[in-house]
Amino acid sequence: MSRESTPLPIALPDAAWRARFRRALLRWYARAARDLPWRRSRDPYRVWVSEIMLQQTQVTTVEPYFNRFVRAFPTVKALARADESRVLRLWEGLGYYRRARQMHQAAQAIVEQHAGRFPRDRDAVRALPGIGRYTAGAILSIAFDAREPILEANTIRLFCRVLAYDGPPHASQGQALLWAMAERVLPRREVGRLNQALMELGSEVCRNRTPQCDACPVEALCEARRRGLESQIPRPKPKPVFEYRHEAAVLIRRRGCVLLIQRPEGGRWAGLWDFPRYALDAEDDTRRRAELVEHVRRQTGLTIELGSRLKTIRHGVTRYRITLECYEGRCLSGRLNRGHNRPMRWLHPAELDDYPLSTTGRKLSRLA
DNA sequence: AATACGGGGCC
DNA sequence: GGCCCAGTATT
């Protein structure tokens, strides 16, 4: 049977080139590899945890989170039987919280369907929530030396330059080319080592802004370097348009407790706890604060008296940026509105440690 | 193919 | 302030 596949935009290197490339890369990696916590063991569970945490997250950010996490949950089974709120608590500040929920769910699936042993089968791994093509390839190659390719930020940049491919790397044509390259470059054995060496080279030498071509083991094989194009490849991504908005967060106090709400399912920070927040017009201050008292009364049934403004936080969030003004409120009367669909609780400040909070919520909790 | 999903590192 | 980061799932 014949399948019509779109031809690759440019030709892939031949076998002799690939052999030279692998040899130079591995020689360099033997000398230059960083000592990272998840490289000290090939336990598939640890490899898995690291790969999930490293999705869209830099190595230096992940390191402390990884160490705490595997200490708290050393095995798949330990993770599977943990409370989700404890898992989220250890994920606090890392972002993309769906990763933590999906990893927790996947751990339970591994216990039920694979007797608690991380599966070696490609399709079984891909079937786990939160594991896509990259992460499956990374785990299978690093933990089991399966001959599986990977493609991620570092190797996209590396391959684009080596091949002098200046098309958009995330479009389907670019992805086809780069995944094909990722597969063709693999050796027969020690696949995990090679995949990690590719990422290490992309991260440490073939850097985004300032490629260190003088220190690169494959400089002589790099087509972008040969043409002097290394600083123009890959082409920068089109920037998303941000929406700017203002919100107010309120610390409402009553008898030594503060009011928390749980963020609704389906939205941002789903299921995490937070201080009540209200969208505001960025207008004059007195009117804003009067509106705020009314918002709180309508939404919670509480009558509050606002104290001083505590601080203003700017934080960048995907696709919009919030300026958050934090007010202190004292609860004068009223009770929590039962009809409101968001769960709310009065909590002692000491109890806040037991609840997974949004990042800004955690910052606010230190004021409580 | 486009979009939602976070927060911090680093210039 | 902007750009980027060991991507995945959904529409």
Tab-separated table of C-alpha atoms (C1' of nucleotides) in Angstrom:
chain	number	residue	atom	x	y	z
A	1	MET	CA	0.000	0.000	0.000
A	2	SER	CA	1.216	3.458	-0.756
A	3	ARG	CA	0.642	6.454	1.427
A	4	GLU	CA	1.043	9.923	-0.007
A	5	SER	CA	3.222	11.813	2.438
A	6	THR	CA	4.206	15.418	1.934
A	7	PRO	CA	7.871	15.644	0.981
A	8	LEU	CA	10.220	17.196	3.486
A	9	PRO	CA	11.108	20.809	2.724
A	10	ILE	CA	14.818	20.034	2.712
A	11	ALA	CA	16.926	16.878	2.536
A	12	LEU	CA	18.118	15.142	5.676
A	13	PRO	CA	21.823	14.450	6.161
A	14	ASP	CA	23.263	11.127	5.043
A	15	ALA	CA	24.514	8.291	7.217
A	16	ALA	CA	28.143	9.409	7.240
A	17	TRP	CA	27.191	12.884	8.419
A	18	ARG	CA	24.992	11.433	11.157
A	19	ALA	CA	27.764	9.196	12.404
A	20	ARG	CA	30.165	12.125	12.666
A	21	PHE	CA	27.522	14.207	14.366
A	22	ARG	CA	26.760	11.556	17.007
A	23	ARG	CA	30.426	10.931	17.701
A	24	ALA	CA	31.270	14.601	18.218
A	25	LEU	CA	28.159	15.173	20.291
A	26	LEU	CA	28.727	12.230	22.625
A	27	ARG	CA	32.371	13.045	23.112
A	28	TRP	CA	31.403	16.563	24.142
A	29	TYR	CA	28.591	15.323	26.386
A	30	ALA	CA	30.888	12.962	28.261
A	31	ARG	CA	32.854	16.006	29.340
A	32	ALA	CA	30.193	18.698	29.629
A	33	ALA	CA	27.074	16.995	30.993
A	34	ARG	CA	25.626	18.804	33.998
A	35	ASP	CA	25.045	16.915	37.195
A	36	LEU	CA	21.264	17.239	37.432
A	37	PRO	CA	19.220	15.516	40.135
A	38	TRP	CA	17.168	13.446	37.696
A	39	ARG	CA	20.296	12.177	35.962
A	40	ARG	CA	21.474	10.303	39.026
A	41	SER	CA	19.071	7.452	38.488
A	42	ARG	CA	17.253	5.860	35.583
A	43	ASP	CA	14.236	4.986	37.664
A	44	PRO	CA	11.389	5.525	35.183
A	45	TYR	CA	9.329	7.140	37.913
A	46	ARG	CA	11.952	9.801	38.521
A	47	VAL	CA	12.519	10.322	34.827
A	48	TRP	CA	8.780	10.746	34.446
A	49	VAL	CA	8.485	13.280	37.265
A	50	SER	CA	11.363	15.311	35.855
A	51	GLU	CA	9.988	15.304	32.322
A	52	ILE	CA	6.560	16.485	33.434
A	53	MET	CA	8.043	19.254	35.561
A	54	LEU	CA	10.371	20.307	32.748
A	55	GLN	CA	7.536	20.869	30.292
A	56	GLN	CA	7.765	24.570	29.425
A	57	THR	CA	9.784	25.097	32.594
A	58	GLN	CA	13.470	25.827	32.929
A	59	VAL	CA	15.946	23.469	34.543
A	60	THR	CA	16.936	25.906	37.300
A	61	THR	CA	13.299	26.356	38.262
A	62	VAL	CA	12.592	22.642	38.377
A	63	GLU	CA	15.537	21.457	40.470
A	64	PRO	CA	14.214	22.308	43.956
A	65	TYR	CA	10.703	21.181	43.056
A	66	PHE	CA	11.965	17.845	41.783
A	67	ASN	CA	13.946	17.132	44.935
A	68	ARG	CA	11.088	17.958	47.256
A	69	PHE	CA	8.613	16.007	45.169
A	70	VAL	CA	10.482	12.729	44.967
A	71	ARG	CA	11.302	12.947	48.647
A	72	ALA	CA	7.613	13.317	49.476
A	73	PHE	CA	6.508	10.719	46.905
A	74	PRO	CA	9.390	8.330	46.217
A	75	THR	CA	7.445	5.845	44.093
A	76	VAL	CA	4.493	5.579	41.745
A	77	LYS	CA	2.505	3.931	44.507
A	78	ALA	CA	3.272	6.651	47.012
A	79	LEU	CA	2.118	9.258	44.535
A	80	ALA	CA	-0.999	7.276	43.670
A	81	ARG	CA	-2.211	7.072	47.231
A	82	ALA	CA	-1.470	10.709	48.104
A	83	ASP	CA	-4.186	13.315	48.381
A	84	GLU	CA	-4.415	15.519	45.317
A	85	SER	CA	-4.241	18.621	47.487
A	86	ARG	CA	-0.863	17.524	48.816
A	87	VAL	CA	0.399	16.960	45.298
A	88	LEU	CA	-0.792	20.412	44.264
A	89	ARG	CA	0.749	21.955	47.329
A	90	LEU	CA	4.160	20.710	46.207
A	91	TRP	CA	3.471	22.027	42.720
A	92	GLU	CA	2.620	25.509	43.937
A	93	GLY	CA	4.540	28.138	41.974
A	94	LEU	CA	5.476	25.818	39.121
A	95	GLY	CA	2.442	26.699	36.993
A	96	TYR	CA	0.478	24.562	34.539
A	97	TYR	CA	-1.219	22.815	37.433
A	98	ARG	CA	-2.988	20.403	35.125
A	99	ARG	CA	0.365	18.615	34.933
A	100	ALA	CA	0.186	17.758	38.618
A	101	ARG	CA	-3.408	16.545	38.484
A	102	GLN	CA	-2.756	14.458	35.402
A	103	MET	CA	0.382	12.948	36.854
A	104	HIS	CA	-1.514	12.030	40.001
A	105	GLN	CA	-4.251	10.423	37.907
A	106	ALA	CA	-1.680	8.635	35.781
A	107	ALA	CA	-0.033	7.206	38.891
A	108	GLN	CA	-3.359	5.729	39.928
A	109	ALA	CA	-3.831	4.287	36.439
A	110	ILE	CA	-0.369	2.699	36.637
A	111	VAL	CA	-1.242	1.078	39.951
A	112	GLU	CA	-4.519	-0.263	38.622
A	113	GLN	CA	-3.491	-1.266	35.116
A	114	HIS	CA	0.217	-2.018	35.419
A	115	ALA	CA	0.571	-3.260	38.991
A	116	GLY	CA	2.371	-0.075	39.970
A	117	ARG	CA	5.253	-0.600	37.538
A	118	PHE	CA	5.853	2.142	35.009
A	119	PRO	CA	4.958	0.623	31.600
A	120	ARG	CA	7.602	-0.001	28.940
A	121	ASP	CA	5.128	-0.233	26.108
A	122	ARG	CA	4.965	2.833	23.872
A	123	ASP	CA	1.204	2.855	23.459
A	124	ALA	CA	0.644	2.240	27.151
A	125	VAL	CA	2.879	5.191	28.009
A	126	ARG	CA	1.202	7.451	25.461
A	127	ALA	CA	-2.183	6.531	26.917
A	128	LEU	CA	-1.283	8.075	30.268
A	129	PRO	CA	-2.678	11.567	30.820
A	130	GLY	CA	-0.168	14.378	30.421
A	131	ILE	CA	2.252	12.298	28.332
A	132	GLY	CA	2.530	13.318	24.708
A	133	ARG	CA	4.931	12.427	21.964
A	134	TYR	CA	7.925	14.186	23.441
A	135	THR	CA	7.511	12.993	27.022
A	136	ALA	CA	6.870	9.388	25.987
A	137	GLY	CA	10.024	9.395	23.866
A	138	ALA	CA	12.038	10.968	26.636
A	139	ILE	CA	10.958	8.500	29.317
A	140	LEU	CA	11.273	5.432	27.113
A	141	SER	CA	14.691	6.381	25.793
A	142	ILE	CA	16.197	7.668	29.030
A	143	ALA	CA	14.842	5.007	31.371
A	144	PHE	CA	14.806	1.982	29.039
A	145	ASP	CA	17.022	2.985	26.106
A	146	ALA	CA	14.123	2.433	23.751
A	147	ARG	CA	14.878	3.732	20.278
A	148	GLU	CA	12.446	6.641	20.483
A	149	PRO	CA	13.026	10.157	19.168
A	150	ILE	CA	12.362	13.353	21.062
A	151	LEU	CA	11.712	16.897	19.890
A	152	GLU	CA	11.497	19.871	22.201
A	153	ALA	CA	12.629	23.481	22.521
A	154	ASN	CA	16.365	22.790	22.628
A	155	THR	CA	16.509	20.243	19.839
A	156	ILE	CA	14.156	22.249	17.646
A	157	ARG	CA	16.604	25.140	17.782
A	158	LEU	CA	19.609	22.851	17.350
A	159	PHE	CA	18.202	21.016	14.328
A	160	CYS	CA	16.924	24.197	12.700
A	161	ARG	CA	20.410	25.622	12.818
A	162	VAL	CA	22.272	22.482	11.889
A	163	LEU	CA	20.014	22.078	8.869
A	164	ALA	CA	19.743	25.823	8.215
A	165	TYR	CA	15.971	25.432	8.187
A	166	ASP	CA	14.457	28.889	8.469
A	167	GLY	CA	10.783	27.989	8.091
A	168	PRO	CA	8.427	28.137	11.071
A	169	PRO	CA	9.448	25.132	13.193
A	170	HIS	CA	6.017	24.648	14.796
A	171	ALA	CA	4.076	24.452	11.540
A	172	SER	CA	3.282	20.972	10.287
A	173	GLN	CA	5.941	20.976	7.593
A	174	GLY	CA	8.620	22.034	10.059
A	175	GLN	CA	7.457	19.449	12.577
A	176	ALA	CA	7.597	16.704	9.963
A	177	LEU	CA	11.146	17.657	9.067
A	178	LEU	CA	12.357	17.990	12.639
A	179	TRP	CA	10.781	14.784	13.913
A	180	ALA	CA	12.273	12.951	10.948
A	181	MET	CA	15.658	14.409	11.818
A	182	ALA	CA	15.202	13.446	15.475
A	183	GLU	CA	14.559	9.855	14.437
A	184	ARG	CA	17.316	9.586	11.852
A	185	VAL	CA	19.954	10.884	14.226
A	186	LEU	CA	19.364	8.148	16.811
A	187	PRO	CA	22.008	5.480	17.435
A	188	ARG	CA	21.246	1.814	17.999
A	189	ARG	CA	22.227	1.799	21.642
A	190	GLU	CA	22.411	4.298	24.444
A	191	VAL	CA	19.570	6.207	22.915
A	192	GLY	CA	18.791	7.968	26.161
A	193	ARG	CA	22.293	9.308	26.404
A	194	LEU	CA	22.132	10.683	22.889
A	195	ASN	CA	18.755	12.314	23.400
A	196	GLN	CA	19.971	13.981	26.557
A	197	ALA	CA	23.149	15.101	24.821
A	198	LEU	CA	21.068	16.736	22.084
A	199	MET	CA	19.089	18.678	24.661
A	200	GLU	CA	22.195	19.605	26.601
A	201	LEU	CA	23.912	20.959	23.509
A	202	GLY	CA	20.846	22.954	22.537
A	203	SER	CA	20.505	24.311	26.038
A	204	GLU	CA	24.110	25.130	26.884
A	205	VAL	CA	25.829	25.825	23.579
A	206	CYS	CA	23.276	26.280	20.816
A	207	ARG	CA	21.523	28.894	22.930
A	208	ASN	CA	18.671	31.008	21.800
A	209	ARG	CA	20.116	34.499	21.799
A	210	THR	CA	23.833	33.884	21.959
A	211	PRO	CA	24.918	30.617	20.371
A	212	GLN	CA	28.413	29.656	21.503
A	213	CYS	CA	29.544	28.397	18.149
A	214	ASP	CA	33.217	28.599	19.084
A	215	ALA	CA	32.618	26.028	21.790
A	216	CYS	CA	30.347	23.804	19.701
A	217	PRO	CA	31.457	20.245	18.973
A	218	VAL	CA	29.440	20.125	15.748
A	219	GLU	CA	30.336	23.552	14.403
A	220	ALA	CA	31.948	22.011	11.353
A	221	LEU	CA	28.715	20.164	10.589
A	222	CYS	CA	26.381	23.107	11.043
A	223	GLU	CA	24.854	24.506	7.873
A	224	ALA	CA	23.616	27.699	9.522
A	225	ARG	CA	27.120	28.380	10.786
A	226	ARG	CA	28.604	27.717	7.371
A	227	ARG	CA	26.233	30.297	5.883
A	228	GLY	CA	26.590	32.743	8.776
A	229	LEU	CA	22.893	32.440	9.619
A	230	GLU	CA	23.162	31.130	13.170
A	231	SER	CA	21.769	34.296	14.748
A	232	GLN	CA	18.762	34.402	12.409
A	233	ILE	CA	17.588	30.835	12.911
A	234	PRO	CA	15.149	29.883	14.214
A	235	ARG	CA	12.824	32.668	13.234
A	236	PRO	CA	11.240	34.356	16.281
A	237	LYS	CA	7.701	33.341	17.127
A	238	PRO	CA	4.901	35.818	16.493
A	239	LYS	CA	4.097	37.454	19.790
A	240	PRO	CA	0.652	36.996	21.291
A	241	VAL	CA	-1.436	40.058	21.995
A	242	PHE	CA	-1.941	40.630	25.694
A	243	GLU	CA	-5.038	41.894	27.367
A	244	TYR	CA	-4.443	44.158	30.341
A	245	ARG	CA	-6.845	44.146	33.250
A	246	HIS	CA	-7.175	45.149	36.851
A	247	GLU	CA	-8.422	43.053	39.704
A	248	ALA	CA	-8.806	43.525	43.403
A	249	ALA	CA	-8.073	40.820	45.932
A	250	VAL	CA	-9.500	41.176	49.404
A	251	LEU	CA	-8.308	39.790	52.692
A	252	ILE	CA	-11.551	39.597	54.614
A	253	ARG	CA	-10.973	38.924	58.291
A	254	ARG	CA	-13.318	37.636	60.919
A	255	ARG	CA	-12.384	36.381	64.352
A	256	GLY	CA	-8.800	35.620	63.418
A	257	CYS	CA	-9.755	33.863	60.181
A	258	VAL	CA	-9.532	34.936	56.566
A	259	LEU	CA	-11.921	34.137	53.747
A	260	LEU	CA	-10.761	31.868	50.913
A	261	ILE	CA	-12.544	30.725	47.785
A	262	GLN	CA	-11.785	27.737	45.604
A	263	ARG	CA	-11.230	28.585	41.948
A	264	PRO	CA	-13.907	27.022	39.722
A	265	GLU	CA	-13.206	23.990	37.564
A	266	GLY	CA	-12.366	24.593	33.940
A	267	GLY	CA	-10.713	27.968	34.339
A	268	ARG	CA	-7.342	29.253	35.365
A	269	TRP	CA	-5.974	27.942	38.652
A	270	ALA	CA	-8.841	25.439	38.661
A	271	GLY	CA	-9.388	23.924	42.085
A	272	LEU	CA	-6.709	26.022	43.745
A	273	TRP	CA	-7.632	28.246	46.650
A	274	ASP	CA	-7.387	31.989	46.466
A	275	PHE	CA	-8.514	35.185	48.077
A	276	PRO	CA	-11.716	36.596	46.599
A	277	ARG	CA	-10.926	38.582	43.481
A	278	TYR	CA	-12.998	41.051	41.588
A	279	ALA	CA	-12.470	42.518	38.146
A	280	LEU	CA	-12.357	46.289	38.256
A	281	ASP	CA	-12.277	49.201	35.895
A	282	ALA	CA	-8.993	50.971	36.194
A	283	GLU	CA	-10.751	54.186	37.193
A	284	ASP	CA	-10.444	56.445	40.183
A	285	ASP	CA	-9.659	54.953	43.541
A	286	THR	CA	-12.619	56.014	45.713
A	287	ARG	CA	-15.229	54.809	43.270
A	288	ARG	CA	-13.382	51.551	42.851
A	289	ARG	CA	-13.352	50.886	46.542
A	290	ALA	CA	-17.047	51.678	46.934
A	291	GLU	CA	-17.808	49.251	44.121
A	292	LEU	CA	-15.699	46.679	45.813
A	293	VAL	CA	-17.755	46.678	48.996
A	294	GLU	CA	-20.863	46.192	46.883
A	295	HIS	CA	-19.278	43.379	44.858
A	296	VAL	CA	-18.344	41.540	48.020
A	297	ARG	CA	-21.847	41.975	49.453
A	298	ARG	CA	-23.498	40.630	46.323
A	299	GLN	CA	-21.148	37.724	45.850
A	300	THR	CA	-20.633	36.566	49.399
A	301	GLY	CA	-23.480	38.040	51.412
A	302	LEU	CA	-20.895	39.696	53.626
A	303	THR	CA	-20.838	43.336	54.522
A	304	ILE	CA	-17.285	44.460	54.856
A	305	GLU	CA	-15.399	47.551	55.707
A	306	LEU	CA	-12.291	48.102	53.670
A	307	GLY	CA	-9.083	49.018	55.379
A	308	SER	CA	-5.989	50.130	53.584
A	309	ARG	CA	-4.685	48.982	50.273
A	310	LEU	CA	-1.953	46.508	51.029
A	311	LYS	CA	-0.013	46.400	47.813
A	312	THR	CA	-0.121	46.173	44.076
A	313	ILE	CA	1.173	43.107	42.298
A	314	ARG	CA	1.831	42.910	38.609
A	315	HIS	CA	1.952	39.457	37.236
A	316	GLY	CA	2.128	38.136	33.754
A	317	VAL	CA	-0.225	35.383	32.790
A	318	THR	CA	-0.674	33.714	29.448
A	319	ARG	CA	-2.513	36.054	27.098
A	320	TYR	CA	-3.319	38.655	29.732
A	321	ARG	CA	-1.606	40.589	32.457
A	322	ILE	CA	-3.231	41.502	35.707
A	323	THR	CA	-2.552	44.343	38.031
A	324	LEU	CA	-3.790	43.087	41.356
A	325	GLU	CA	-4.579	45.505	44.141
A	326	CYS	CA	-4.875	43.936	47.535
A	327	TYR	CA	-7.272	45.376	50.072
A	328	GLU	CA	-7.852	44.503	53.640
A	329	GLY	CA	-11.470	44.027	54.669
A	330	ARG	CA	-13.072	43.526	58.055
A	331	CYS	CA	-16.261	41.522	58.079
A	332	LEU	CA	-19.021	43.423	59.845
A	333	SER	CA	-22.036	41.209	59.254
A	334	GLY	CA	-23.542	38.567	57.052
A	335	ARG	CA	-22.791	34.962	56.340
A	336	LEU	CA	-21.374	33.087	53.407
A	337	ASN	CA	-23.819	32.972	50.576
A	338	ARG	CA	-24.962	29.373	50.268
A	339	GLY	CA	-26.286	29.933	46.777
A	340	HIS	CA	-22.917	30.902	45.470
A	341	ASN	CA	-21.356	28.238	43.312
A	342	ARG	CA	-17.799	28.675	44.474
A	343	PRO	CA	-16.799	26.859	47.670
A	344	MET	CA	-15.633	29.276	50.329
A	345	ARG	CA	-14.090	28.808	53.747
A	346	TRP	CA	-12.938	30.768	56.724
A	347	LEU	CA	-9.420	29.661	57.552
A	348	HIS	CA	-6.920	30.393	60.254
A	349	PRO	CA	-3.709	31.706	58.699
A	350	ALA	CA	-1.886	28.662	60.052
A	351	GLU	CA	-4.202	26.367	58.100
A	352	LEU	CA	-3.323	28.028	54.814
A	353	ASP	CA	-0.297	25.795	54.541
A	354	ASP	CA	-2.571	22.814	54.003
A	355	TYR	CA	-4.363	24.329	51.031
A	356	PRO	CA	-2.913	24.615	47.528
A	357	LEU	CA	-3.058	28.281	46.590
A	358	SER	CA	-2.518	30.159	43.403
A	359	THR	CA	0.841	31.882	43.313
A	360	THR	CA	-0.596	35.294	44.036
A	361	GLY	CA	-2.780	33.722	46.693
A	362	ARG	CA	0.326	32.362	48.378
A	363	LYS	CA	1.964	35.760	48.244
A	364	LEU	CA	-1.145	37.269	49.805
A	365	SER	CA	-1.322	34.603	52.459
A	366	ARG	CA	1.902	35.916	53.896
A	367	LEU	CA	0.073	39.121	54.652
A	368	ALA	CA	-2.693	37.279	56.485
B	1	DA	C1'	-4.058	25.388	12.917
B	2	DA	C1'	-5.074	27.988	16.879
B	3	DT	C1'	-5.690	28.409	21.756
B	4	DA	C1'	-5.518	27.685	26.900
B	5	DC	C1'	-2.617	26.715	30.379
B	6	DG	C1'	1.759	29.827	34.709
B	7	DG	C1'	5.349	31.455	36.517
B	8	DG	C1'	10.080	32.615	36.762
B	9	DG	C1'	14.868	33.245	34.473
B	10	DC	C1'	17.384	36.407	32.089
B	11	DC	C1'	18.710	40.204	29.249
C	1	DG	C1'	9.234	44.747	29.745
C	2	DG	C1'	9.843	41.320	26.372
C	3	DC	C1'	11.173	36.743	25.110
C	4	DC	C1'	11.696	32.150	26.338
C	5	DC	C1'	11.444	27.720	28.642
C	6	DA	C1'	13.230	19.375	28.405
C	7	DG	C1'	4.687	20.422	25.895
C	8	DT	C1'	-0.129	18.622	26.226
C	9	DA	C1'	-4.943	18.644	25.396
C	10	DT	C1'	-8.715	20.651	23.298
C	11	DT	C1'	-11.286	22.856	19.763
